[in-house]
CSV table of C-alpha atoms in Angstrom, one decimal:
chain,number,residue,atom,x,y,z
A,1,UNK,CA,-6.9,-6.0,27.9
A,2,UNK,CA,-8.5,-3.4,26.4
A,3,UNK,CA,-5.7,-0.9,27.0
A,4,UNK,CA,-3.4,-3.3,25.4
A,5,UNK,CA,-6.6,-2.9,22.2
A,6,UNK,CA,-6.8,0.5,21.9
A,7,UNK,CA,-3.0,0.5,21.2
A,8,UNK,CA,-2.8,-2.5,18.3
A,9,UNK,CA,-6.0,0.1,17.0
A,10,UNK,CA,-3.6,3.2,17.4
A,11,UNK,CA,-1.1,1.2,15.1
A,12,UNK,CA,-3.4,-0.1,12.5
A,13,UNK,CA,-5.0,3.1,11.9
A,14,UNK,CA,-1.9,3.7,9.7
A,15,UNK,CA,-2.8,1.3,7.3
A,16,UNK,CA,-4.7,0.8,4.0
A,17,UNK,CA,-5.0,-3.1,4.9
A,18,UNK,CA,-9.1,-4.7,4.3
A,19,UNK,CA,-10.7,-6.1,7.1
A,20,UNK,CA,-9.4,-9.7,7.4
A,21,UNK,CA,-5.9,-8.6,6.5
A,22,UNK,CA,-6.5,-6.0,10.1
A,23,UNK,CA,-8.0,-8.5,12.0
A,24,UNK,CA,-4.9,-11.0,11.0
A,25,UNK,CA,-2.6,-8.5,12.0
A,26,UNK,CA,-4.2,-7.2,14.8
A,27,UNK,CA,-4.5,-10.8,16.4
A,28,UNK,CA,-0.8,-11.2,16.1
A,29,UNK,CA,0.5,-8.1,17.6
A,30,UNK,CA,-2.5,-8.6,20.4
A,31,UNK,CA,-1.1,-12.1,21.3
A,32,UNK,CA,2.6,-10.7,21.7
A,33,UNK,CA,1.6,-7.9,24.0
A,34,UNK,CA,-0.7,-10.5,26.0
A,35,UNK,CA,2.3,-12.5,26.2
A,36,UNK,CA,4.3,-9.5,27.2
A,37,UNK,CA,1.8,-8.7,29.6
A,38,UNK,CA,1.7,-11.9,31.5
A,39,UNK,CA,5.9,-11.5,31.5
A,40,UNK,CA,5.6,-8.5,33.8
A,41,UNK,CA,2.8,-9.9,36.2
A,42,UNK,CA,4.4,-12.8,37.0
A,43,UNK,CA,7.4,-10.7,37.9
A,44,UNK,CA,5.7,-8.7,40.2
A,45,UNK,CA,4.1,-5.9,38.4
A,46,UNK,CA,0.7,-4.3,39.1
A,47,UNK,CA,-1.7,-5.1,36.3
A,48,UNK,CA,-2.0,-1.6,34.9
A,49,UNK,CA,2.0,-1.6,35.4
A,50,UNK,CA,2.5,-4.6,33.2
A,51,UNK,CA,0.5,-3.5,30.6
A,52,UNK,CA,2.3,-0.2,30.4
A,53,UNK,CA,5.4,-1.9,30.2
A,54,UNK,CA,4.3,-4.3,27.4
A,55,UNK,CA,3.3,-1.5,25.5
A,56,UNK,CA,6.4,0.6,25.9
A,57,UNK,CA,8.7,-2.1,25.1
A,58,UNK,CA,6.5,-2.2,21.9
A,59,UNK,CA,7.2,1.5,20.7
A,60,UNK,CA,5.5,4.3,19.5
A,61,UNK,CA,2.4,3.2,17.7
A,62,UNK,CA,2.3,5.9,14.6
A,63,UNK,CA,5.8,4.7,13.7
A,64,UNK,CA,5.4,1.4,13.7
A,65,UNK,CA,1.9,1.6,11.6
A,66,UNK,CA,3.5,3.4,9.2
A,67,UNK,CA,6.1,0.7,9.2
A,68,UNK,CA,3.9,-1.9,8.6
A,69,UNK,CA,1.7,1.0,6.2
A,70,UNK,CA,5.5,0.9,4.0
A,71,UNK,CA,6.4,-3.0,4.3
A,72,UNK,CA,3.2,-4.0,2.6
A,73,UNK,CA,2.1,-1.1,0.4
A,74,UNK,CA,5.3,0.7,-0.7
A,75,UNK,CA,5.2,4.0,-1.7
A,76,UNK,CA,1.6,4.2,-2.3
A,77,UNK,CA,0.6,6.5,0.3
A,78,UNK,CA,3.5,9.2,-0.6
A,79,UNK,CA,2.4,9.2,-4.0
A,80,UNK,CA,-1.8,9.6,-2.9
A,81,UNK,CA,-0.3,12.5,-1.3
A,82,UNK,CA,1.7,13.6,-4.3
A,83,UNK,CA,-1.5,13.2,-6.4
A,84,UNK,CA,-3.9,15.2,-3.9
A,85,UNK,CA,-1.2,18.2,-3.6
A,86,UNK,CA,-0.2,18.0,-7.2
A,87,UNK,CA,-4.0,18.9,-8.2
A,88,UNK,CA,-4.2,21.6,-5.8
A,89,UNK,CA,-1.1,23.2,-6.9
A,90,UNK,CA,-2.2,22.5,-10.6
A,91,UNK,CA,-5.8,23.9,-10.0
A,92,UNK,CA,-3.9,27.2,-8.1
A,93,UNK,CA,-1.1,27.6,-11.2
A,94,UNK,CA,-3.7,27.5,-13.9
A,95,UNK,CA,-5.6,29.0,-11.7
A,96,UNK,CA,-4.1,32.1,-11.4
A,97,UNK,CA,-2.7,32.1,-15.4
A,98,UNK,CA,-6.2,32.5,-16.8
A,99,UNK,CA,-7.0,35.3,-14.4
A,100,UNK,CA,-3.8,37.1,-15.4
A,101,UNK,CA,-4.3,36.6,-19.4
A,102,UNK,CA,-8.2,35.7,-20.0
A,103,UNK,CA,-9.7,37.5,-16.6
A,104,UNK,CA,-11.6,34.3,-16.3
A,105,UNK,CA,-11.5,30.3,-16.1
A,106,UNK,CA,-13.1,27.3,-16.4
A,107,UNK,CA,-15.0,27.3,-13.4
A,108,UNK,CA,-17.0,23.5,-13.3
A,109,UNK,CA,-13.4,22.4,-14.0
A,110,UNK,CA,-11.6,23.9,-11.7
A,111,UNK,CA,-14.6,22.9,-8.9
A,112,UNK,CA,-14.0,19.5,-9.9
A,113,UNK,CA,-10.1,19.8,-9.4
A,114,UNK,CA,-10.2,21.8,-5.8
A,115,UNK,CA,-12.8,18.8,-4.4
A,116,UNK,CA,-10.7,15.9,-5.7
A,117,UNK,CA,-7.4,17.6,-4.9
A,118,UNK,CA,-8.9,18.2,-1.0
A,119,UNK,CA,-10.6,14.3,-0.9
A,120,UNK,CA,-7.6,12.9,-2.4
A,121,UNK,CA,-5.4,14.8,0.1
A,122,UNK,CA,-7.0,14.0,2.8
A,123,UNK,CA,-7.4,10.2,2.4
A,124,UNK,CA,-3.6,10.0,2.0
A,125,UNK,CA,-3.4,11.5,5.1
A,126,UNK,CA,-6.2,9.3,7.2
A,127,UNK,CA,-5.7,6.4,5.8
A,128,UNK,CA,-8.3,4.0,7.9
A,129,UNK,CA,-11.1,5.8,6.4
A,130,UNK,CA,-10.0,4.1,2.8
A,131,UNK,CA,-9.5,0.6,5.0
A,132,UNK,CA,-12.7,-1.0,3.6
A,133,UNK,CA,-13.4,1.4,0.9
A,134,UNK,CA,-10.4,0.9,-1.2
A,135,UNK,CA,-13.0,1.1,-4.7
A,136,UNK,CA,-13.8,4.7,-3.7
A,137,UNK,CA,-9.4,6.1,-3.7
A,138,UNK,CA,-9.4,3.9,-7.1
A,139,UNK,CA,-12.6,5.7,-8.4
A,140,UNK,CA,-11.4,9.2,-7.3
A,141,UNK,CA,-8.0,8.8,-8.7
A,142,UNK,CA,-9.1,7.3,-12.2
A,143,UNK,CA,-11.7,10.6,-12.6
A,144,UNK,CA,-8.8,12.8,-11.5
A,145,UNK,CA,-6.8,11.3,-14.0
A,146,UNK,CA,-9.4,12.3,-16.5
A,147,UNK,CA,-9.8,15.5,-15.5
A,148,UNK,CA,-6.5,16.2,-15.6
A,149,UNK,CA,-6.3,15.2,-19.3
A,150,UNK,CA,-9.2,17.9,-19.4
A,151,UNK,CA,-6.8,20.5,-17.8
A,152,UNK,CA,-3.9,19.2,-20.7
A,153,UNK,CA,-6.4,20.9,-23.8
A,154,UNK,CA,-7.1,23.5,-21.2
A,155,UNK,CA,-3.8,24.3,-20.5
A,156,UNK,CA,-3.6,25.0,-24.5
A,157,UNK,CA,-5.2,28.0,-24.0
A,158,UNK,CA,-2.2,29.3,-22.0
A,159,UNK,CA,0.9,31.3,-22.9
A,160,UNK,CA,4.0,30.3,-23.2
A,161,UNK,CA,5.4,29.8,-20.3
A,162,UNK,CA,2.7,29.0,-18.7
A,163,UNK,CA,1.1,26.4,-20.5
A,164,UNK,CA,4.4,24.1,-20.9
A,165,UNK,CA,5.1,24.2,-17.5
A,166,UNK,CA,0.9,23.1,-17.1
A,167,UNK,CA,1.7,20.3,-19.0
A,168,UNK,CA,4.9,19.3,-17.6
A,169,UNK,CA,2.7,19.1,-14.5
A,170,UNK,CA,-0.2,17.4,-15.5
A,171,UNK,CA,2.0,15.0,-17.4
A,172,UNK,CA,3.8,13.9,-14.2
A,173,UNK,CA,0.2,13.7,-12.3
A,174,UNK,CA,-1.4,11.3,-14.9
A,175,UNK,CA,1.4,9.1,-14.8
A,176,UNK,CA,1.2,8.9,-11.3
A,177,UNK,CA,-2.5,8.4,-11.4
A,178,UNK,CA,-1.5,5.3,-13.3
A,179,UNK,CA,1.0,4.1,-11.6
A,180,UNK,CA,-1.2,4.5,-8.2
A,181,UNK,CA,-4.3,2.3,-10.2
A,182,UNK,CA,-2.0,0.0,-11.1
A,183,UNK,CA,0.4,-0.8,-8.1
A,184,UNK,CA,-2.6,-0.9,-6.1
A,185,UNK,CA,-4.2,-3.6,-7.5
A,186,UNK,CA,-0.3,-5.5,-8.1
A,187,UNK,CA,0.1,-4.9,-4.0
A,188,UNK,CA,-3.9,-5.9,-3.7
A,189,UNK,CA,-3.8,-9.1,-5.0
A,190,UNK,CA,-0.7,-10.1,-3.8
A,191,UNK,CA,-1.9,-9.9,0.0
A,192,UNK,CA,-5.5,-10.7,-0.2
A,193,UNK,CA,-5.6,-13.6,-2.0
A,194,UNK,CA,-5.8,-16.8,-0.4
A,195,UNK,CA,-3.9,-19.0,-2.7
A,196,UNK,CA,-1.9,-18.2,-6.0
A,197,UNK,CA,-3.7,-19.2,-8.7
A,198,UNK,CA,-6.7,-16.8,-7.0
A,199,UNK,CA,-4.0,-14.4,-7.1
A,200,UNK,CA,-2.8,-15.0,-11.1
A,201,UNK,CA,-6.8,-14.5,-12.0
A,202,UNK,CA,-7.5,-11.5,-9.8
A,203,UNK,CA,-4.1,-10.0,-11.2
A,204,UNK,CA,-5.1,-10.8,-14.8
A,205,UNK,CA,-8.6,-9.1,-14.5
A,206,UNK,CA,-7.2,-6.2,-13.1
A,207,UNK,CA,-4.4,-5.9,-15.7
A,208,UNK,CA,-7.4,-6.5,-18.8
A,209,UNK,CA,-9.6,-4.0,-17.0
A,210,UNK,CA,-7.2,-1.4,-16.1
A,211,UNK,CA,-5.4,-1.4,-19.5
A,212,UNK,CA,-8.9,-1.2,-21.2
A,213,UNK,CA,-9.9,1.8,-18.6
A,214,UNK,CA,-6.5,3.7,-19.6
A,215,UNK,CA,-8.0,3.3,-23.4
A,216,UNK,CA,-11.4,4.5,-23.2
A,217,UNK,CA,-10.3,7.0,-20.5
A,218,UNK,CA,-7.9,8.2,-22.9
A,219,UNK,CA,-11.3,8.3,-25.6
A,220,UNK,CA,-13.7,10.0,-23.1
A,221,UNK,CA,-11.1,12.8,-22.4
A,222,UNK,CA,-10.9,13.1,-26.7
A,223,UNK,CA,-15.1,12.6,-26.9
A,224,UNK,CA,-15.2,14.9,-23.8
A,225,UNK,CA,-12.9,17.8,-25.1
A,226,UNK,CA,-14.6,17.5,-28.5
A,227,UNK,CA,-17.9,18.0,-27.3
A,228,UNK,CA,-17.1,21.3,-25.0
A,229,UNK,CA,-15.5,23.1,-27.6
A,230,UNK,CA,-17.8,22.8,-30.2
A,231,UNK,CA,-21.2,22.8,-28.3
A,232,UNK,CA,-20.4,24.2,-24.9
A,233,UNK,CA,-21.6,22.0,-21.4
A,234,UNK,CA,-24.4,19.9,-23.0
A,235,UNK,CA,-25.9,16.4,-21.5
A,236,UNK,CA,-23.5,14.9,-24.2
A,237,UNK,CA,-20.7,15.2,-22.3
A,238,UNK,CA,-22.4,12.3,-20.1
A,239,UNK,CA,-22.2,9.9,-23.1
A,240,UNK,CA,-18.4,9.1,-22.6
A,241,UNK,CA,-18.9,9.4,-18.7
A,242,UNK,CA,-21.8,6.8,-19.1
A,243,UNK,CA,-19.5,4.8,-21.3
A,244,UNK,CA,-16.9,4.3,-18.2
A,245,UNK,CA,-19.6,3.8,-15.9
A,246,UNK,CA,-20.5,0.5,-17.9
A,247,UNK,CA,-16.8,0.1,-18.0
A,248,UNK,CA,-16.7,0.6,-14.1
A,249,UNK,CA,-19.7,-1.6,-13.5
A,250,UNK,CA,-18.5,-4.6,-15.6
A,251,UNK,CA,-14.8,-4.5,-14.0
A,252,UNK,CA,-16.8,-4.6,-10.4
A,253,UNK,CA,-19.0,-7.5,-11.5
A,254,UNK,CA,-15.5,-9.4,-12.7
A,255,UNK,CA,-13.9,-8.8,-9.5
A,256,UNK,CA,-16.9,-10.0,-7.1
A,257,UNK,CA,-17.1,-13.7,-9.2
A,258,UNK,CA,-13.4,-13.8,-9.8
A,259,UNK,CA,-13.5,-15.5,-6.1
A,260,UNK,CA,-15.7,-18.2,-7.1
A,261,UNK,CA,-15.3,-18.5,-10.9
A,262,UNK,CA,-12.0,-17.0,-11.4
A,263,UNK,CA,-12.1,-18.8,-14.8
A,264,UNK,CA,-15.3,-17.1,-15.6
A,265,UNK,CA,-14.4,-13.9,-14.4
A,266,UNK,CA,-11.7,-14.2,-16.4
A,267,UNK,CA,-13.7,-15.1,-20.1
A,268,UNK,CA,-16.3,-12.2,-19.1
A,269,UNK,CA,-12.8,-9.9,-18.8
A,270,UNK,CA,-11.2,-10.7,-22.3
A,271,UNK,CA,-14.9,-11.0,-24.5
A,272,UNK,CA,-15.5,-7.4,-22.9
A,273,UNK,CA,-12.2,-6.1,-24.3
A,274,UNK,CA,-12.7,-8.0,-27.6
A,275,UNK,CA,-15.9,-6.6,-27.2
A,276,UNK,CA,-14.8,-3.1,-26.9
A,277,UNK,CA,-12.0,-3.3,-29.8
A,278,UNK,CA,-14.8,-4.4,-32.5
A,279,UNK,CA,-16.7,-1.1,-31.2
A,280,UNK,CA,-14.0,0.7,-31.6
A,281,UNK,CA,-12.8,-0.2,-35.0
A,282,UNK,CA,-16.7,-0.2,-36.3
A,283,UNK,CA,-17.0,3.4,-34.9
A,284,UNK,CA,-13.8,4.4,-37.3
A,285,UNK,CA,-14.9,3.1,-40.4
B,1,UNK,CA,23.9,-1.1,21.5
B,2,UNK,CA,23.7,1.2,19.2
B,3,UNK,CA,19.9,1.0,17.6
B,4,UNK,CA,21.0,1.9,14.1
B,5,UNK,CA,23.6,-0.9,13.6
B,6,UNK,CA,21.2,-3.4,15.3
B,7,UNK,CA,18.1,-2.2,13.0
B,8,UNK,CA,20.4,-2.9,10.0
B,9,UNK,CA,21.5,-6.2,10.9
B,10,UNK,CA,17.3,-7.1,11.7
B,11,UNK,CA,16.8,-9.1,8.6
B,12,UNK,CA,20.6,-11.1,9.3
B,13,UNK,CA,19.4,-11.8,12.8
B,14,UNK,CA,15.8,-12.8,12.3
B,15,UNK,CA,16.9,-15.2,9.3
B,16,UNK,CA,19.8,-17.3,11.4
B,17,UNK,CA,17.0,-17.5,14.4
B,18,UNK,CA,15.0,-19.0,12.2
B,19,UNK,CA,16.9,-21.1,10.1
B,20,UNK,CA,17.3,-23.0,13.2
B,21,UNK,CA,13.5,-23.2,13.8
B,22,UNK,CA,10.2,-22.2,13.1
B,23,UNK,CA,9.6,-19.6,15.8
B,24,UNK,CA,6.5,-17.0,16.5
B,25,UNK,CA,7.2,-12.7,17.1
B,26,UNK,CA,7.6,-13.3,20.8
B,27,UNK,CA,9.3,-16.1,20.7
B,28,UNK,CA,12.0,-14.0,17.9
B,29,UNK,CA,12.3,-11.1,20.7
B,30,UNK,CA,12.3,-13.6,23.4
B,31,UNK,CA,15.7,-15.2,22.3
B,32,UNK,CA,17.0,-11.9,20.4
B,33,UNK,CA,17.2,-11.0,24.0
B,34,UNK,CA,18.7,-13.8,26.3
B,35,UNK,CA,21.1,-14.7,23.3
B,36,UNK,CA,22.4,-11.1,23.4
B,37,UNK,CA,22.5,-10.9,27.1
B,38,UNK,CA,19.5,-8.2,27.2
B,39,UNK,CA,21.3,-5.9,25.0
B,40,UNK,CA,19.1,-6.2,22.4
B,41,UNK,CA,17.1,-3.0,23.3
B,42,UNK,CA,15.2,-2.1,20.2
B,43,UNK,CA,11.2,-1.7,20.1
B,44,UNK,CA,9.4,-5.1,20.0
B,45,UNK,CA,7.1,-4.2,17.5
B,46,UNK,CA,9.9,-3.1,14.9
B,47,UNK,CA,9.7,-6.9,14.4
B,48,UNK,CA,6.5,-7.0,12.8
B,49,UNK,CA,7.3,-5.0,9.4
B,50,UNK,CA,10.5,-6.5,9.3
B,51,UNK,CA,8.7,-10.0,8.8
B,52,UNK,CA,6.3,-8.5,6.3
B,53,UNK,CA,9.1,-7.4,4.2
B,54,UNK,CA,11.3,-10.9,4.3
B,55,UNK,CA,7.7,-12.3,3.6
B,56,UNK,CA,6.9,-10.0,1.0
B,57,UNK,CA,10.5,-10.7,-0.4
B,58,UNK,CA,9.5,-14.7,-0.2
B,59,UNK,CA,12.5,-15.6,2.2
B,60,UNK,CA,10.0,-16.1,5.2
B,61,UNK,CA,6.6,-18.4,5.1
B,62,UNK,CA,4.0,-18.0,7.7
B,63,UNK,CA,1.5,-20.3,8.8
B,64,UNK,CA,-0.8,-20.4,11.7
B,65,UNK,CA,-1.2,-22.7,14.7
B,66,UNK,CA,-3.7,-23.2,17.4
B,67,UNK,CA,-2.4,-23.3,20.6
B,68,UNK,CA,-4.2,-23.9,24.2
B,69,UNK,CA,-3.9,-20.0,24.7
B,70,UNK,CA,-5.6,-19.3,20.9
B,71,UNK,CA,-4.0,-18.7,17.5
B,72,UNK,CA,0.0,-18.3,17.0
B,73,UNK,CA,1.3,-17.6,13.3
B,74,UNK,CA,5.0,-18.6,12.9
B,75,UNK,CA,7.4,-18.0,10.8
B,76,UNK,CA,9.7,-20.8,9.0
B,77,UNK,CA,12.6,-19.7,6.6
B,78,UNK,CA,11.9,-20.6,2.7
B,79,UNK,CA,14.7,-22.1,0.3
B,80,UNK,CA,15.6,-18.4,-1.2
B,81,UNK,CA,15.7,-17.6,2.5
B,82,UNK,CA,18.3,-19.9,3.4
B,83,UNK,CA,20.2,-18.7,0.0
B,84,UNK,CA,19.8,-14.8,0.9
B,85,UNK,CA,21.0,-15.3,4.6
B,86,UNK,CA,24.2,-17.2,3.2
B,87,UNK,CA,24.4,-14.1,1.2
B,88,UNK,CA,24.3,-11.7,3.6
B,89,UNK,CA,26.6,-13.7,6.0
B,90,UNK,CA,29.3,-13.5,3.7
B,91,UNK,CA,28.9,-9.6,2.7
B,92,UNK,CA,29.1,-9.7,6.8
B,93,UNK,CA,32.0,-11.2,7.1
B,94,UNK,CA,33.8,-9.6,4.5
B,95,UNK,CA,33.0,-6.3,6.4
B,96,UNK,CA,34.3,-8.1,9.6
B,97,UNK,CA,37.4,-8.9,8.3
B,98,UNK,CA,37.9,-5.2,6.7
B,99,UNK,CA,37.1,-3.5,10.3
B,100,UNK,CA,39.4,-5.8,11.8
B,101,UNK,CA,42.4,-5.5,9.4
B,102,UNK,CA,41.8,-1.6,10.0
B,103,UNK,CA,41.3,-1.5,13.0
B,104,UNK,CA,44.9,-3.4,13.5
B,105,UNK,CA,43.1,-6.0,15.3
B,106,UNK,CA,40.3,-6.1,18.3
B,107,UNK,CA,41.6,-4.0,21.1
């Protein structure tokens, strides 16, 4: 049996799935080759024998966990990747252009580029290490995202080519940033939700909270900008960070009750954006 | 048989099992098998994401069952199902009809 284990493992290794959804999964496939199994014993085949047969008749467990990886997350790990490579070329590109026209860059940004690019990169590729930590790929992508919009002023600085092509780039990666955020938690809710209405909150909280992130994200990366040109890396530069954070924090807090008071959840969700408009339109005038 | 033009047909096949009954994955293989005489030779397992995706799609419904050997989740076709497999049969048949006209008949 525990051959016939390590090979359901081998196959849901591939996956971005959450616990129950791999335990669901793996109980099904674990049954079939059981059943499989028993097929060949009572035909004659050693034990070790039938369970090699079960499993072969199977296939090739890579291929079929990224089969199952692409029939219930679409396209989301290709564009991780894209995401994790696209910052690494972007960090290398501009890189290399402020060497060749200022001798020198930004080098806390670029830091912050290389480590995300790398993470990001690397979680696309081993995918059971985001299984149960699906908050920390949606955290790391959001910052990215925010950094890159860092690298768009940056990329001001450039000369022409250079600095189109920079935000050509950067352009493309942002929109995938949002596009991974939001598919996610589309895909997310669909599959782990245990009935629909569950499903229409969870979807709706997520929608509220993402589209609010994309606004103050879009303000932090104007606050952040702001601040470093005209007094350099200071402690302010944490005000708009510590802004999201509070933004991160309250989105969490909506998701954890949105199980048992979905309709609460879902009040907390649209006072916090009403919430966040008044600020917004007080800080203006 | 040629594995590409069975692994196309997949979603065709495992609909029309199932529009007869609700069946589980072994129970799918099992009878993809003996109704094709053991010529059905493609991996078991390519099952598996094929059923998420007609799920996904809402033409399958899954529930599960307990049995005296543990849990079994089977599959029963939906309404769109039903709708999307008459569908497909036709585009089938259309093909049918178009290879055999071409090919002057079935040698």
């Amino acid at each position: 049996m525990r051959g016939l284990e390590r090979f359901v493992d081998k196959i849901i290794q591939e996956m971005e799935s959450g616990k129950e959804e791999r335990e669901d999964i793996k109980e099904e496939m674990l049954t079939h080759l059981t059943q499989a199994r028993d097929h060949y014993l009572a035909e004659g085949y050693s034990k070790k024998d039938a369970e090699l047969k079960a499993i072969t008749s199977f296939g090739y467990p890579h291929e079929l966990g990224q089969e199952m990886q692409e029939a219930m997350y679409p396209f989301q790990k290709q564009l991780l990747n894209f995401i994790g490579i696209g910052t690494l070329i972007i960090a290398s590109f501009m890189y290399l252009s402020f060497m060749i026209t200022h001798g020198a860059t930004e080098n806390i940004w670029l830091l912050v580029q290389c480590t995300f690019g790398f993470f990001i990169t690397f979680f696309s590729i081993n995918l059971s290490i985001i299984q149960d930590r699906l908050w920390l790929v949606n955290t790391a992508v959001f910052l990215v995202s925010l950094n890159h919009g860092i690298s768009f002023f940056l990329a001001g600085n450039l000369k022409n080519p250079t600095n189109y092509i920079s935000f050509l780039m950067i352009v493309l990666l942002i929109v995938a940033c949002v596009m991974y955020l939001f598919r996610n938690a589309w895909l997310h809710s669909k599959i782990g939700s245990t009935n629909r209405k569950e499903m229409l909150y969870k979807r709706a909280i997520h929608l509220i909270n993402l589209l609010l992130g994309t606004l103050l994200g879009a303000f932090a990366i104007f606050m952040s900008w702001g601040i470093l040109v005209f007094t350099g890396v200071t402690w302010l530069v944490l005000v708009p960070l510590i802004v999201l954070g509070i933004w991160g924090l309250i989105y969490l807090a909506q998701y954890k009750i949105a199980r048992n008071h979905p309709m609460a959840s879902l009040l907390f969700g649209i006072l916090s954006f009403i919430g966040v408009g008044i600020l917004g339109v007080m800080f203006y005038s | 048989m040629d594995k590409e033009l069975v692994r196309g047909s997949l979603d065709i096949l495992m609909l029309s099992l199932l529009k007869h009954r609700d069946m589980y994955g072994y129970e799918i293989v099992k009878e993809l098998k003996e109704q094709s005489n053991e010529l059905y030779n493609m991996s078991e397992g390519t099952l598996y994401p094929a059923l998420k995706r007609l799920e996904n799609k809402k033409w399958l419904h899954s529930y599960w069952t307990e049995t005296l050997n543990g849990r079994r989740k089977y599959y029963s076709i939906t309404e769109d199902g039903e709708q999307a497999l008459q569908l497909k049969l036709n585009d089938w048949n259309s093909v049918h009809s178009l290879i055999h006209k071409t090919s002057g008949g079935f040698k």
